[in-house]
Amino acid sequence: MANRSHHNAGHIGMNLLRKQRRAHHSLAGIDATPPASTTHHVLIRDCRDLLKALPDESVQLIVCDPPYNIQMAHWDRHGDYIDWASQWLTQAERVLAPTGSIAIFGGLQYQGEAGSGDLIAILSHLREHSAMRLANLIVWNYANGMSAQRFFANRHEEIAWFAKSRAYYFDLDAVREPYDARTKRTYLKDKRLRPESVEKGRNPTNVWRIPRLNANSRERVGHPTQKPLAVIRRLVRALSYPGSTVLDFFAGSGVTARVAIEERRHSIVVDIDPQLHAYLDAQVANMLDECGDDRPAFEVRRDVLPDVPSGR
Ligand SMILES: C[S@@+](CC[C@H](N)C(=O)[O-])C[C@H]1O[C@@H](n2cnc3c(N)ncnc32)[C@H](O)[C@@H]1O
């Protein structure tokens, strides 16, 4: 019997390709050889100005963690939220490669204030105005958070992954989770399971149990809403490939650039706040502290517009 997941657009597409005996475009025809060195552009400007300067189809992955107008900081205030958001959403879709994706962070709980937005507002806008397809709504579940008395304490945020087209790139093997030794032994004895699949590990599913950064986390560089490396790394590994370009136009702490350097992707990171430069310096210092002799080769270019070819 078909379960509801069989009606998911991603599953329908995969099943069609399987019936036609064609490989998923994810892994076909893409040169994922890690480059000898990667380039990381860091710019201070309004995201809409930067996006207008980028060519069509020039970016593989956009990590997008926008402000939601909840007055968390001076940058978090807009008159008509969805009118503002629609300007960068339209440009984001244009600059994505056909194999590309955008991962939009957000919550469903920021409603009520005049002019505020939340992920529901963005999802319903995209449903009406975009040809991109919702591939997954990822639930980022964490154990640490605020307490509550009048409702269940919130322990998740969402990440909406939209694919530009049906030919989106997705490398599941790059993000599989190893089975623990006992489960692996049991599964390897199970004749119904293929040993090579067991060796690869499990699909991490769309519920990601990754702790939020606490106040004393060694990852912290000072930005108030810095996301954990582990969350960004899973997106970068699964939805982009070595040598492709990752864009983050609400870059905040610069965490996406650090992950891109480590994962041998090029990056473009942009924020309206000039503090991005200092945050990125701290990210790079932390990275160099931790990577020992295995230092990736990279170049950081500040305040220079990237010259990314269309279709990269
Ligand atoms: C939620 S934070 C991003 C945090 C980031 N993902 C991290 O993990 O560090 C949103 C960021 O958007 C930036 N921002 C707000 N409005 C902007 C705009 N119009 N253009 C570019 N950046 C903007 C803010 O300065 C802030 O750093």
Short mmCIF file of C-alpha atoms and ligand atoms in Angstrom, two decimals:
data_model
loop_
_atom_site.label_atom_id
_atom_site.label_comp_id
_atom_site.label_asym_id
_atom_site.label_seq_id
_atom_site.Cartn_x
_atom_site.Cartn_y
_atom_site.Cartn_z
CA MET A 1 0.00 0.00 0.00
CA ALA A 2 1.31 3.46 -0.85
CA ASN A 3 2.01 5.59 2.17
CA ARG A 4 1.76 9.37 2.09
CA SER A 5 5.44 9.76 1.32
CA HIS A 6 4.79 8.18 -2.10
CA HIS A 7 2.99 11.38 -3.01
CA ASN A 8 6.06 13.49 -2.24
CA ALA A 9 7.38 15.16 -5.43
CA GLY A 10 10.95 13.98 -4.71
CA HIS A 11 9.85 10.34 -4.38
CA ILE A 12 7.74 10.52 -7.51
CA GLY A 13 10.72 11.90 -9.45
CA MET A 14 13.12 9.25 -8.09
CA ASN A 15 10.68 6.41 -8.86
CA LEU A 16 10.21 7.68 -12.40
CA LEU A 17 13.97 7.74 -12.99
CA ARG A 18 14.29 4.23 -11.54
CA LYS A 19 11.55 2.91 -13.86
CA GLN A 20 13.28 4.55 -16.82
CA ARG A 21 16.57 3.01 -15.60
CA ARG A 22 18.19 6.44 -15.52
CA ALA A 23 20.52 7.57 -12.75
CA HIS A 24 19.41 10.50 -10.63
CA HIS A 25 21.01 13.65 -12.03
CA SER A 26 22.52 14.23 -8.58
CA LEU A 27 25.58 12.19 -9.28
CA ALA A 28 25.68 12.08 -13.07
CA GLY A 29 27.67 14.51 -15.23
CA ILE A 30 29.02 16.56 -12.34
CA ASP A 31 32.75 17.01 -11.81
CA ALA A 32 33.13 16.96 -8.04
CA THR A 33 36.93 16.83 -8.00
CA PRO A 34 38.06 18.98 -5.05
CA PRO A 35 39.92 22.07 -6.35
CA ALA A 36 43.50 22.68 -5.17
CA SER A 37 42.34 25.94 -3.60
CA THR A 38 38.99 27.67 -3.02
CA THR A 39 38.00 31.35 -3.12
CA HIS A 40 35.75 33.09 -0.58
CA HIS A 41 34.27 36.50 -1.32
CA VAL A 42 33.21 38.56 1.70
CA LEU A 43 31.06 41.61 1.06
CA ILE A 44 29.30 44.18 3.22
CA ARG A 45 26.13 45.28 1.49
CA ASP A 46 22.41 44.88 1.21
CA CYS A 47 21.66 41.40 -0.04
CA ARG A 48 19.44 42.75 -2.84
CA ASP A 49 22.31 44.78 -4.32
CA LEU A 50 24.64 41.80 -4.26
CA LEU A 51 22.08 39.46 -5.80
CA LYS A 52 21.42 41.82 -8.71
CA ALA A 53 25.16 41.71 -9.54
CA LEU A 54 25.30 37.89 -9.79
CA PRO A 55 24.71 36.13 -13.12
CA ASP A 56 21.87 33.68 -13.75
CA GLU A 57 22.41 30.07 -12.62
CA SER A 58 25.81 30.81 -11.06
CA VAL A 59 25.34 29.32 -7.59
CA GLN A 60 24.83 25.72 -6.46
CA LEU A 61 23.56 26.25 -2.90
CA ILE A 62 22.12 29.19 -0.99
CA VAL A 63 22.19 28.96 2.79
CA CYS A 64 19.53 31.47 3.80
CA ASP A 65 18.94 32.42 7.44
CA PRO A 66 16.95 35.64 7.18
CA PRO A 67 15.83 38.13 9.78
CA TYR A 68 12.13 37.66 10.61
CA ASN A 69 11.35 41.17 11.81
CA ILE A 70 11.08 40.10 15.44
CA GLN A 71 13.26 42.98 16.60
CA MET A 72 16.07 40.66 17.74
CA ALA A 73 18.50 43.34 16.64
CA HIS A 74 18.66 46.64 14.73
CA TRP A 75 18.79 44.71 11.41
CA ASP A 76 15.56 42.93 12.21
CA ARG A 77 12.97 45.62 11.31
CA HIS A 78 10.94 45.90 8.12
CA GLY A 79 7.68 47.64 7.22
CA ASP A 80 6.16 45.06 4.88
CA TYR A 81 8.10 41.87 5.49
CA ILE A 82 6.94 39.75 2.58
CA ASP A 83 7.32 42.62 0.11
CA TRP A 84 10.96 42.90 1.22
CA ALA A 85 11.55 39.13 1.31
CA SER A 86 10.04 38.65 -2.16
CA GLN A 87 12.78 40.87 -3.61
CA TRP A 88 15.62 38.58 -2.49
CA LEU A 89 13.64 35.37 -2.99
CA THR A 90 13.08 36.18 -6.68
CA GLN A 91 16.75 36.99 -7.21
CA ALA A 92 17.83 33.90 -5.27
CA GLU A 93 15.84 31.65 -7.59
CA ARG A 94 17.37 33.35 -10.63
CA VAL A 95 20.99 32.88 -9.52
CA LEU A 96 20.57 29.20 -8.60
CA ALA A 97 21.93 26.61 -11.03
CA PRO A 98 19.39 24.08 -12.38
CA THR A 99 20.91 21.50 -10.00
CA GLY A 100 20.84 24.03 -7.15
CA SER A 101 18.98 24.39 -3.88
CA ILE A 102 18.12 26.97 -1.27
CA ALA A 103 17.84 26.05 2.41
CA ILE A 104 15.76 28.62 4.31
CA PHE A 105 15.93 28.68 8.10
CA GLY A 106 13.00 29.81 10.16
CA GLY A 107 10.39 29.10 12.72
CA LEU A 108 6.63 28.92 12.63
CA GLN A 109 6.16 30.77 15.88
CA TYR A 110 6.97 34.39 15.06
CA GLN A 111 3.50 35.65 14.27
CA GLY A 112 1.46 38.49 15.62
CA GLU A 113 3.59 41.63 15.43
CA ALA A 114 2.60 44.04 12.65
CA GLY A 115 4.92 43.59 9.71
CA SER A 116 6.64 40.51 11.11
CA GLY A 117 7.35 37.46 9.00
CA ASP A 118 7.95 33.81 9.62
CA LEU A 119 8.65 30.69 7.61
CA ILE A 120 4.92 30.19 6.97
CA ALA A 121 4.80 33.57 5.22
CA ILE A 122 7.82 32.62 3.09
CA LEU A 123 6.45 29.15 2.27
CA SER A 124 3.09 30.49 1.17
CA HIS A 125 4.76 33.22 -0.89
CA LEU A 126 6.95 30.65 -2.67
CA ARG A 127 3.99 28.37 -3.31
CA GLU A 128 2.27 31.21 -5.17
CA HIS A 129 5.22 32.87 -6.88
CA SER A 130 8.02 30.35 -7.44
CA ALA A 131 8.67 27.33 -9.65
CA MET A 132 11.01 25.84 -7.03
CA ARG A 133 9.88 22.67 -5.31
CA LEU A 134 9.84 21.96 -1.60
CA ALA A 135 12.11 18.89 -1.35
CA ASN A 136 12.05 18.60 2.46
CA LEU A 137 10.92 20.50 5.50
CA ILE A 138 13.73 19.66 7.89
CA VAL A 139 13.03 19.78 11.61
CA TRP A 140 16.14 20.86 13.50
CA ASN A 141 15.52 19.43 16.96
CA TYR A 142 17.63 20.42 19.96
CA ALA A 143 17.51 19.53 23.64
CA ASN A 144 18.59 22.92 24.98
CA GLY A 145 16.27 25.94 24.99
CA MET A 146 14.06 28.32 26.98
CA SER A 147 11.65 27.00 29.58
CA ALA A 148 7.91 27.72 29.32
CA GLN A 149 4.89 27.58 31.64
CA ARG A 150 1.94 28.41 29.36
CA PHE A 151 2.84 26.09 26.46
CA PHE A 152 5.20 23.21 25.63
CA ALA A 153 8.76 24.51 25.59
CA ASN A 154 9.91 24.89 21.99
CA ARG A 155 12.69 22.54 20.91
CA HIS A 156 12.83 22.84 17.14
CA GLU A 157 13.30 25.16 14.21
CA GLU A 158 12.64 24.38 10.59
CA ILE A 159 14.80 24.47 7.49
CA ALA A 160 12.83 24.52 4.23
CA TRP A 161 14.87 22.96 1.44
CA PHE A 162 13.68 24.08 -2.01
CA ALA A 163 15.20 22.58 -5.17
CA LYS A 164 15.43 24.77 -8.26
CA SER A 165 14.34 21.95 -10.59
CA ARG A 166 13.72 18.22 -10.68
CA ALA A 167 17.38 17.78 -11.66
CA TYR A 168 18.59 18.87 -8.23
CA TYR A 169 21.89 17.60 -6.82
CA PHE A 170 21.65 15.51 -3.64
CA ASP A 171 24.51 13.48 -2.21
CA LEU A 172 22.95 11.28 0.47
CA ASP A 173 26.11 9.20 0.90
CA ALA A 174 28.01 12.30 2.01
CA VAL A 175 25.74 12.73 5.04
CA ARG A 176 24.77 9.20 6.05
CA GLU A 177 25.09 8.39 9.77
CA PRO A 178 27.05 5.29 10.73
CA TYR A 179 25.09 2.59 12.55
CA ASP A 180 26.28 1.77 16.06
CA ALA A 181 28.34 -1.45 16.24
CA ARG A 182 25.49 -3.59 17.60
CA THR A 183 22.90 -2.48 15.05
CA LYS A 184 25.44 -2.90 12.27
CA ARG A 185 26.21 -6.50 13.32
CA THR A 186 22.48 -7.32 13.41
CA TYR A 187 21.81 -5.68 10.02
CA LEU A 188 24.78 -7.41 8.38
CA LYS A 189 23.23 -10.76 9.34
CA ASP A 190 19.87 -9.77 7.85
CA LYS A 191 19.67 -11.34 4.38
CA ARG A 192 17.06 -8.81 3.24
CA LEU A 193 19.57 -5.93 3.57
CA ARG A 194 22.44 -5.25 1.21
CA PRO A 195 25.75 -5.28 3.15
CA GLU A 196 27.11 -2.31 1.15
CA SER A 197 24.08 -0.22 2.18
CA VAL A 198 24.60 -1.19 5.82
CA GLU A 199 28.27 -0.19 5.55
CA LYS A 200 27.28 3.22 4.16
CA GLY A 201 25.09 4.02 7.18
CA ARG A 202 21.59 5.38 7.61
CA ASN A 203 19.74 8.24 5.99
CA PRO A 204 19.81 10.99 8.65
CA THR A 205 16.09 11.64 7.94
CA ASN A 206 14.47 15.07 7.97
CA VAL A 207 14.67 15.31 11.78
CA TRP A 208 18.14 16.51 12.72
CA ARG A 209 19.08 16.16 16.39
CA ILE A 210 21.90 18.68 16.69
CA PRO A 211 22.43 20.83 19.80
CA ARG A 212 22.11 24.61 19.52
CA LEU A 213 25.20 26.59 20.43
CA ASN A 214 25.17 27.42 24.12
CA ALA A 215 26.66 30.62 25.49
CA ASN A 216 30.13 29.11 26.08
CA SER A 217 30.39 27.05 22.94
CA ARG A 218 33.90 27.08 21.46
CA GLU A 219 32.29 27.64 18.04
CA ARG A 220 30.89 31.02 19.06
CA VAL A 221 32.43 34.10 17.46
CA GLY A 222 30.04 36.69 18.92
CA HIS A 223 27.07 36.82 16.53
CA PRO A 224 23.74 36.57 18.43
CA THR A 225 22.10 34.00 16.12
CA GLN A 226 25.08 31.92 15.01
CA LYS A 227 24.13 28.47 13.69
CA PRO A 228 26.13 25.33 14.53
CA LEU A 229 28.79 24.07 12.12
CA ALA A 230 27.15 20.63 12.09
CA VAL A 231 23.86 21.96 10.67
CA ILE A 232 25.54 24.02 7.94
CA ARG A 233 27.97 21.19 7.11
CA ARG A 234 25.14 18.72 6.50
CA LEU A 235 23.48 21.13 4.07
CA VAL A 236 26.73 21.91 2.27
CA ARG A 237 27.76 18.25 1.94
CA ALA A 238 24.38 17.04 0.72
CA LEU A 239 23.32 19.89 -1.58
CA SER A 240 26.60 21.13 -3.10
CA TYR A 241 29.76 19.45 -4.35
CA PRO A 242 33.49 20.25 -4.14
CA GLY A 243 34.36 23.13 -6.45
CA SER A 244 30.78 24.48 -6.62
CA THR A 245 29.74 27.86 -5.20
CA VAL A 246 27.79 28.33 -1.96
CA LEU A 247 26.13 31.70 -1.31
CA ASP A 248 25.00 33.06 2.06
CA PHE A 249 23.60 36.59 1.79
CA PHE A 250 22.58 36.81 5.48
CA ALA A 251 26.00 35.56 6.52
CA GLY A 252 25.98 36.71 10.17
CA SER A 253 28.92 34.98 11.83
CA GLY A 254 30.43 33.72 8.56
CA VAL A 255 29.87 30.09 9.54
CA THR A 256 28.96 29.17 5.94
CA ALA A 257 32.34 30.45 4.68
CA ARG A 258 34.18 28.37 7.28
CA VAL A 259 32.29 25.23 6.26
CA ALA A 260 32.85 26.00 2.57
CA ILE A 261 36.62 26.32 3.14
CA GLU A 262 36.72 23.01 5.01
CA GLU A 263 34.53 21.23 2.45
CA ARG A 264 36.42 22.59 -0.60
CA ARG A 265 33.55 24.67 -1.98
CA HIS A 266 33.88 28.30 -3.12
CA SER A 267 31.71 30.76 -1.22
CA ILE A 268 30.19 34.23 -1.38
CA VAL A 269 29.19 35.58 2.03
CA VAL A 270 27.39 38.87 2.44
CA ASP A 271 25.98 40.82 5.37
CA ILE A 272 24.80 44.36 5.87
CA ASP A 273 26.78 44.45 9.12
CA PRO A 274 30.53 45.24 8.74
CA GLN A 275 31.20 43.05 11.78
CA LEU A 276 31.13 40.13 9.33
CA HIS A 277 34.84 40.72 8.64
CA ALA A 278 35.79 40.31 12.32
CA TYR A 279 33.48 37.31 12.75
CA LEU A 280 35.03 35.63 9.72
CA ASP A 281 38.55 36.25 11.04
CA ALA A 282 37.52 34.47 14.25
CA GLN A 283 35.97 31.60 12.26
CA VAL A 284 39.17 31.14 10.27
CA ALA A 285 41.32 31.29 13.44
CA ASN A 286 39.14 28.61 15.09
CA MET A 287 39.32 26.47 11.96
CA LEU A 288 43.12 26.72 11.71
CA ASP A 289 43.40 25.86 15.43
CA GLU A 290 41.38 22.72 14.90
CA CYS A 291 42.57 21.41 11.56
CA GLY A 292 46.21 20.68 12.53
CA ASP A 293 48.41 19.88 9.54
CA ASP A 294 45.48 19.15 7.23
CA ARG A 295 45.04 22.82 6.23
CA PRO A 296 42.82 23.46 3.23
CA ALA A 297 44.23 25.94 0.70
CA PHE A 298 41.96 28.98 0.31
CA GLU A 299 41.89 32.69 -0.49
CA VAL A 300 39.61 35.28 1.14
CA ARG A 301 38.72 38.26 -1.10
CA ARG A 302 37.15 41.19 0.73
CA ASP A 303 34.82 43.77 -0.81
CA VAL A 304 35.45 42.56 -4.36
CA LEU A 305 32.51 41.42 -6.46
CA PRO A 306 32.87 37.77 -7.42
CA ASP A 307 33.38 36.95 -11.05
CA VAL A 308 31.39 33.71 -11.11
CA PRO A 309 30.49 32.39 -14.54
CA SER A 310 26.89 31.67 -15.35
CA GLY A 311 26.12 27.97 -15.00
CA ARG A 312 29.00 27.25 -12.58
C1 LIG B 1 19.66 35.39 11.46
S1 LIG B 1 21.12 36.25 11.11
C2 LIG B 1 22.12 35.07 10.24
C3 LIG B 1 22.98 34.24 11.15
C4 LIG B 1 23.90 33.30 10.39
N1 LIG B 1 23.18 32.28 9.69
C5 LIG B 1 24.89 32.61 11.33
O1 LIG B 1 24.77 31.39 11.55
O2 LIG B 1 25.76 33.27 11.84
C6 LIG B 1 20.62 37.38 9.88
C7 LIG B 1 21.71 38.28 9.36
O3 LIG B 1 21.16 39.04 8.28
C8 LIG B 1 21.82 40.28 8.23
N2 LIG B 1 20.97 41.19 7.43
C9 LIG B 1 19.81 41.78 7.77
N3 LIG B 1 19.30 42.50 6.75
C10 LIG B 1 20.17 42.34 5.72
C11 LIG B 1 20.19 42.80 4.37
N4 LIG B 1 19.23 43.58 3.89
N5 LIG B 1 21.22 42.41 3.58
C12 LIG B 1 22.22 41.63 4.05
N6 LIG B 1 22.25 41.17 5.33
C13 LIG B 1 21.24 41.51 6.15
C14 LIG B 1 21.97 40.67 9.69
O4 LIG B 1 23.02 41.62 9.85
C15 LIG B 1 22.25 39.33 10.35
O5 LIG B 1 23.63 39.12 10.54
#
